[in-house]
């Protein structure tokens, strides 16, 4: 995955809230508690003004390609 860094002027953005999870966090899907995932991407959906996550779900490509919105509480962090 290529990371692109851009300079943003201080007056060019507004911090709404910090994401609950970070890239690389290990999480468990609430609906499928035996499935473990890693937070792969954190994305701001401009139109809906919501944070969503792309997860890398072990052994499940379909769920790995899904969008998981932060405010829907579909997964939780695993504290190890």
mmCIF file of C-alpha atoms in Angstrom:
data_model
loop_
_atom_site.group_PDB
_atom_site.id
_atom_site.type_symbol
_atom_site.label_atom_id
_atom_site.label_comp_id
_atom_site.label_asym_id
_atom_site.label_seq_id
_atom_site.Cartn_x
_atom_site.Cartn_y
_atom_site.Cartn_z
ATOM 1 C CA UNK A 1 0.000 0.000 0.000
ATOM 2 C CA UNK A 2 1.427 3.359 -1.036
ATOM 3 C CA UNK A 3 1.145 6.207 1.449
ATOM 4 C CA UNK A 4 0.712 9.665 -0.029
ATOM 5 C CA UNK A 5 1.584 12.616 2.202
ATOM 6 C CA UNK A 6 0.301 16.087 1.440
ATOM 7 C CA UNK A 7 0.791 19.361 3.259
ATOM 8 C CA UNK A 8 -2.454 20.914 4.430
ATOM 9 C CA UNK A 9 -2.744 24.509 5.576
ATOM 10 C CA UNK A 10 -3.949 24.839 9.150
ATOM 11 C CA UNK A 11 -7.054 26.763 8.079
ATOM 12 C CA UNK A 12 -7.853 24.097 5.445
ATOM 13 C CA UNK A 13 -9.257 21.454 7.763
ATOM 14 C CA UNK A 14 -11.433 20.950 10.800
ATOM 15 C CA UNK A 15 -10.902 18.211 13.376
ATOM 16 C CA UNK A 16 -14.288 16.679 14.127
ATOM 17 C CA UNK A 17 -13.230 13.722 16.239
ATOM 18 C CA UNK A 18 -10.379 11.276 16.602
ATOM 19 C CA UNK A 19 -11.061 7.774 15.225
ATOM 20 C CA UNK A 20 -11.722 5.109 17.891
ATOM 21 C CA UNK A 21 -9.302 2.711 16.192
ATOM 22 C CA UNK A 22 -5.885 3.022 14.571
ATOM 23 C CA UNK A 23 -4.446 1.321 11.496
ATOM 24 C CA UNK A 24 -2.983 -1.986 12.671
ATOM 25 C CA UNK A 25 -5.369 -2.459 15.624
ATOM 26 C CA UNK A 26 -6.569 -6.018 16.140
ATOM 27 C CA UNK A 27 -10.380 -6.199 16.338
ATOM 28 C CA UNK A 28 -13.180 -8.756 16.672
ATOM 29 C CA UNK A 29 -16.399 -8.608 14.649
ATOM 30 C CA UNK A 30 -19.425 -8.466 16.991
ATOM 31 C CA UNK A 31 -21.674 -10.549 14.706
ATOM 32 C CA UNK A 32 -18.911 -13.114 14.063
ATOM 33 C CA UNK A 33 -16.939 -13.248 17.353
ATOM 34 C CA UNK A 34 -14.607 -15.986 16.105
ATOM 35 C CA UNK A 35 -13.385 -13.779 13.260
ATOM 36 C CA UNK A 36 -10.365 -11.608 13.975
ATOM 37 C CA UNK A 37 -9.438 -8.647 11.788
ATOM 38 C CA UNK A 38 -6.809 -5.942 11.490
ATOM 39 C CA UNK A 39 -7.750 -2.318 10.733
ATOM 40 C CA UNK A 40 -6.290 -1.795 7.254
ATOM 41 C CA UNK A 41 -7.561 1.711 6.382
ATOM 42 C CA UNK A 42 -9.412 4.582 8.034
ATOM 43 C CA UNK A 43 -11.398 6.734 5.625
ATOM 44 C CA UNK A 44 -13.484 9.872 6.030
ATOM 45 C CA UNK A 45 -16.702 9.684 3.996
ATOM 46 C CA UNK A 46 -17.179 13.329 3.035
ATOM 47 C CA UNK A 47 -20.791 13.074 1.851
ATOM 48 C CA UNK A 48 -22.000 11.173 4.941
ATOM 49 C CA UNK A 49 -19.498 12.958 7.230
ATOM 50 C CA UNK A 50 -18.636 9.675 8.938
ATOM 51 C CA UNK A 51 -15.529 7.623 9.561
ATOM 52 C CA UNK A 52 -15.434 4.140 8.091
ATOM 53 C CA UNK A 53 -12.874 1.388 8.263
ATOM 54 C CA UNK A 54 -11.617 -1.232 5.861
ATOM 55 C CA UNK A 55 -10.640 -4.353 7.790
ATOM 56 C CA UNK A 56 -8.460 -7.282 6.822
ATOM 57 C CA UNK A 57 -10.608 -10.163 8.116
ATOM 58 C CA UNK A 58 -8.587 -13.372 8.450
ATOM 59 C CA UNK A 59 -9.777 -15.932 5.904
ATOM 60 C CA UNK A 60 -12.764 -13.920 4.646
ATOM 61 C CA UNK A 61 -12.353 -11.762 1.536
ATOM 62 C CA UNK A 62 -16.045 -10.755 1.424
ATOM 63 C CA UNK A 63 -15.999 -9.190 4.880
ATOM 64 C CA UNK A 64 -12.545 -7.725 4.165
ATOM 65 C CA UNK A 65 -14.045 -5.686 1.299
ATOM 66 C CA UNK A 66 -16.906 -4.290 3.396
ATOM 67 C CA UNK A 67 -17.116 -0.777 4.823
ATOM 68 C CA UNK A 68 -17.476 -0.695 8.592
ATOM 69 C CA UNK A 69 -18.808 2.624 9.870
ATOM 70 C CA UNK A 70 -17.454 3.638 13.254
ATOM 71 C CA UNK A 71 -20.831 4.645 14.694
ATOM 72 C CA UNK A 72 -22.473 1.278 13.896
ATOM 73 C CA UNK A 73 -20.365 -0.581 16.515
ATOM 74 C CA UNK A 74 -19.871 -3.718 14.409
ATOM 75 C CA UNK A 75 -16.450 -4.519 15.861
ATOM 76 C CA UNK A 76 -14.449 -4.038 19.033
ATOM 77 C CA UNK A 77 -10.765 -3.753 19.852
ATOM 78 C CA UNK A 78 -9.021 -6.812 21.228
ATOM 79 C CA UNK A 79 -6.820 -5.877 24.170
ATOM 80 C CA UNK A 80 -3.784 -8.118 24.239
#
